[in-house]
C-alpha cells in the first residue's frame, strides 16, 4: 500500500506534468477556450491526459486517495478534441451504434470534464459486472466531485464542481 502511494507521489511530481494548456473546448455545440492541466498518466492511445484544470486537480487528489487503499486509477480517455470526437462518433455511426458517443460538440469529454477510467467492469459470459474499483469510485468519487453520470457506462466519470461532497 505504502509503495503504491509513493509511486503516485513520484508520478505527481514528474516534470512536464501539471503543465497547463489552452485547448479548443466544446459545450452544447459551442466552441470556447478551455484551460486544461496535464494529468500524470497516458491514455489508451499513449497520448497525454488532459482535463479542465479544476477537474484535473480533483482527479489527481482522488487518484492519490485511491492509491492509499490499493486502487490505481488509470485513464483510458479524458479530454477529446473536436476532431477526435468526430472520428469516434463516425466510427460508431458506421457500425450502426447510435447511443455510445455524443454528437461532436456535445460530449463532456470535449469540455474536459469526463474521464473514462479503466478496470471499472468485467464482462463474463456476456454479463457485465462492476468491479471493486467502480464501487470505490461510487462511494468516494463525490468527495472529489466525480460521478458516474451515464449508468450504462461504468467507466465514464464526470466532474461536477458544484457537487463536491466534503
Ligand atoms: Zn466517457
Short mmCIF file of N, CA, C and O in Angstrom, two decimals, residues 58-59 61-71 73 117 132-148 157-159 163-166:
data_model
loop_
_atom_site.label_atom_id
_atom_site.label_comp_id
_atom_site.label_asym_id
_atom_site.label_seq_id
_atom_site.Cartn_x
_atom_site.Cartn_y
_atom_site.Cartn_z
N UNK A 58 -9.00 17.70 -9.05
CA UNK A 58 -9.89 16.76 -8.36
C UNK A 58 -9.50 15.33 -8.65
O UNK A 58 -9.44 14.49 -7.75
N UNK A 59 -9.20 15.06 -9.91
CA UNK A 59 -8.85 13.69 -10.28
C UNK A 59 -7.55 13.26 -9.61
O UNK A 59 -7.44 12.14 -9.10
N UNK A 61 -6.22 14.33 -6.84
CA UNK A 61 -6.46 14.09 -5.41
C UNK A 61 -7.15 12.75 -5.19
O UNK A 61 -6.82 12.00 -4.28
N UNK A 62 -8.09 12.46 -6.09
CA UNK A 62 -8.83 11.19 -5.99
C UNK A 62 -7.90 10.01 -6.26
O UNK A 62 -7.96 8.99 -5.58
N UNK A 63 -7.01 10.19 -7.22
CA UNK A 63 -6.05 9.15 -7.58
C UNK A 63 -5.13 8.83 -6.40
O UNK A 63 -4.85 7.66 -6.11
N UNK A 64 -4.69 9.87 -5.72
CA UNK A 64 -3.82 9.70 -4.55
C UNK A 64 -4.57 8.98 -3.43
O UNK A 64 -4.05 8.06 -2.80
N UNK A 65 -5.81 9.39 -3.21
CA UNK A 65 -6.65 8.76 -2.18
C UNK A 65 -6.89 7.28 -2.50
O UNK A 65 -6.80 6.42 -1.62
N UNK A 66 -7.16 7.00 -3.76
CA UNK A 66 -7.41 5.61 -4.19
C UNK A 66 -6.17 4.75 -3.99
O UNK A 66 -6.26 3.60 -3.56
N UNK A 67 -5.02 5.34 -4.26
CA UNK A 67 -3.76 4.58 -4.15
C UNK A 67 -3.51 4.13 -2.72
O UNK A 67 -2.94 3.07 -2.49
N UNK A 68 -3.96 4.94 -1.77
CA UNK A 68 -3.75 4.60 -0.36
C UNK A 68 -4.43 3.29 0.01
O UNK A 68 -4.02 2.62 0.94
N UNK A 69 -5.50 2.94 -0.71
CA UNK A 69 -6.17 1.68 -0.41
C UNK A 69 -5.98 0.66 -1.54
O UNK A 69 -6.71 -0.31 -1.66
N UNK A 70 -4.99 0.93 -2.40
CA UNK A 70 -4.59 -0.08 -3.38
C UNK A 70 -5.29 -0.03 -4.72
O UNK A 70 -5.17 -0.97 -5.50
N UNK A 71 -6.04 1.04 -5.02
CA UNK A 71 -6.64 1.18 -6.35
C UNK A 71 -5.82 2.14 -7.19
O UNK A 71 -5.59 3.27 -6.77
N UNK A 73 -5.98 4.30 -10.32
CA UNK A 73 -6.96 4.80 -11.29
C UNK A 73 -6.26 5.16 -12.59
O UNK A 73 -5.56 6.17 -12.68
N UNK A 117 -12.38 5.68 -16.92
CA UNK A 117 -11.43 5.01 -16.03
C UNK A 117 -11.43 3.52 -16.33
O UNK A 117 -12.50 2.90 -16.45
N UNK A 132 -14.60 -3.76 -7.91
CA UNK A 132 -14.40 -3.02 -6.66
C UNK A 132 -13.90 -1.60 -6.95
O UNK A 132 -14.15 -0.68 -6.18
N UNK A 133 -13.20 -1.42 -8.07
CA UNK A 133 -12.76 -0.07 -8.45
C UNK A 133 -13.99 0.81 -8.67
O UNK A 133 -14.06 1.95 -8.19
N UNK A 134 -14.99 0.27 -9.39
CA UNK A 134 -16.22 1.02 -9.61
C UNK A 134 -16.87 1.40 -8.28
O UNK A 134 -17.24 2.55 -8.06
N UNK A 135 -17.00 0.41 -7.40
CA UNK A 135 -17.71 0.67 -6.14
C UNK A 135 -16.92 1.63 -5.26
O UNK A 135 -17.51 2.43 -4.52
N UNK A 136 -15.58 1.57 -5.33
CA UNK A 136 -14.78 2.54 -4.59
C UNK A 136 -15.06 3.96 -5.12
O UNK A 136 -15.27 4.90 -4.35
N UNK A 137 -15.10 4.06 -6.45
CA UNK A 137 -15.36 5.36 -7.07
C UNK A 137 -16.76 5.87 -6.73
O UNK A 137 -16.97 7.06 -6.48
N UNK A 138 -17.72 4.97 -6.76
CA UNK A 138 -19.11 5.32 -6.46
C UNK A 138 -19.20 5.91 -5.04
O UNK A 138 -19.87 6.90 -4.81
N UNK A 139 -18.46 5.29 -4.10
CA UNK A 139 -18.51 5.74 -2.70
C UNK A 139 -17.66 6.99 -2.47
O UNK A 139 -18.02 7.84 -1.66
N UNK A 140 -16.52 7.08 -3.16
CA UNK A 140 -15.56 8.14 -2.85
C UNK A 140 -15.46 9.25 -3.89
O UNK A 140 -14.98 10.35 -3.58
N UNK A 141 -15.89 8.97 -5.12
CA UNK A 141 -15.83 9.97 -6.20
C UNK A 141 -16.47 11.31 -5.83
O UNK A 141 -15.89 12.37 -6.09
N UNK A 142 -17.67 11.28 -5.21
CA UNK A 142 -18.34 12.55 -4.88
C UNK A 142 -17.52 13.49 -4.00
O UNK A 142 -17.66 14.70 -4.10
N UNK A 143 -16.63 12.93 -3.16
CA UNK A 143 -15.76 13.78 -2.33
C UNK A 143 -14.86 14.66 -3.20
O UNK A 143 -14.34 15.68 -2.76
N UNK A 144 -14.63 14.18 -4.42
CA UNK A 144 -13.75 14.91 -5.34
C UNK A 144 -14.54 15.50 -6.51
O UNK A 144 -13.97 16.02 -7.45
N UNK A 145 -15.86 15.35 -6.46
CA UNK A 145 -16.73 15.92 -7.50
C UNK A 145 -16.99 15.00 -8.67
O UNK A 145 -17.58 15.43 -9.67
N UNK A 146 -16.58 13.73 -8.56
CA UNK A 146 -16.76 12.81 -9.70
C UNK A 146 -17.96 11.88 -9.52
O UNK A 146 -18.12 11.26 -8.47
N UNK A 147 -18.77 11.82 -10.57
CA UNK A 147 -19.98 11.00 -10.57
C UNK A 147 -20.06 10.18 -11.86
O UNK A 147 -19.70 10.67 -12.93
N UNK A 148 -20.55 8.96 -11.73
CA UNK A 148 -20.82 8.12 -12.91
C UNK A 148 -22.18 8.58 -13.47
O UNK A 148 -23.22 8.09 -13.07
N UNK A 157 -16.81 8.84 -15.84
CA UNK A 157 -16.97 9.66 -14.63
C UNK A 157 -16.80 11.12 -14.99
O UNK A 157 -15.85 11.50 -15.66
N UNK A 158 -17.75 11.93 -14.53
CA UNK A 158 -17.75 13.35 -14.89
C UNK A 158 -17.62 14.21 -13.64
O UNK A 158 -18.19 13.89 -12.60
N UNK A 159 -16.85 15.27 -13.79
CA UNK A 159 -16.58 16.20 -12.69
C UNK A 159 -17.68 17.26 -12.59
O UNK A 159 -17.96 17.95 -13.59
N UNK A 163 -20.85 19.96 -6.97
CA UNK A 163 -21.40 18.82 -6.21
C UNK A 163 -20.30 18.07 -5.46
O UNK A 163 -20.39 16.87 -5.27
N UNK A 164 -19.26 18.80 -5.03
CA UNK A 164 -18.20 18.17 -4.25
C UNK A 164 -18.72 17.97 -2.83
O UNK A 164 -19.11 18.92 -2.16
N UNK A 165 -18.76 16.69 -2.41
CA UNK A 165 -19.30 16.36 -1.07
C UNK A 165 -18.17 16.21 -0.08
O UNK A 165 -17.42 15.25 -0.12
N UNK A 166 -18.04 17.17 0.82
CA UNK A 166 -16.94 17.12 1.80
C UNK A 166 -17.25 16.12 2.91
O UNK A 166 -18.37 15.92 3.28
#
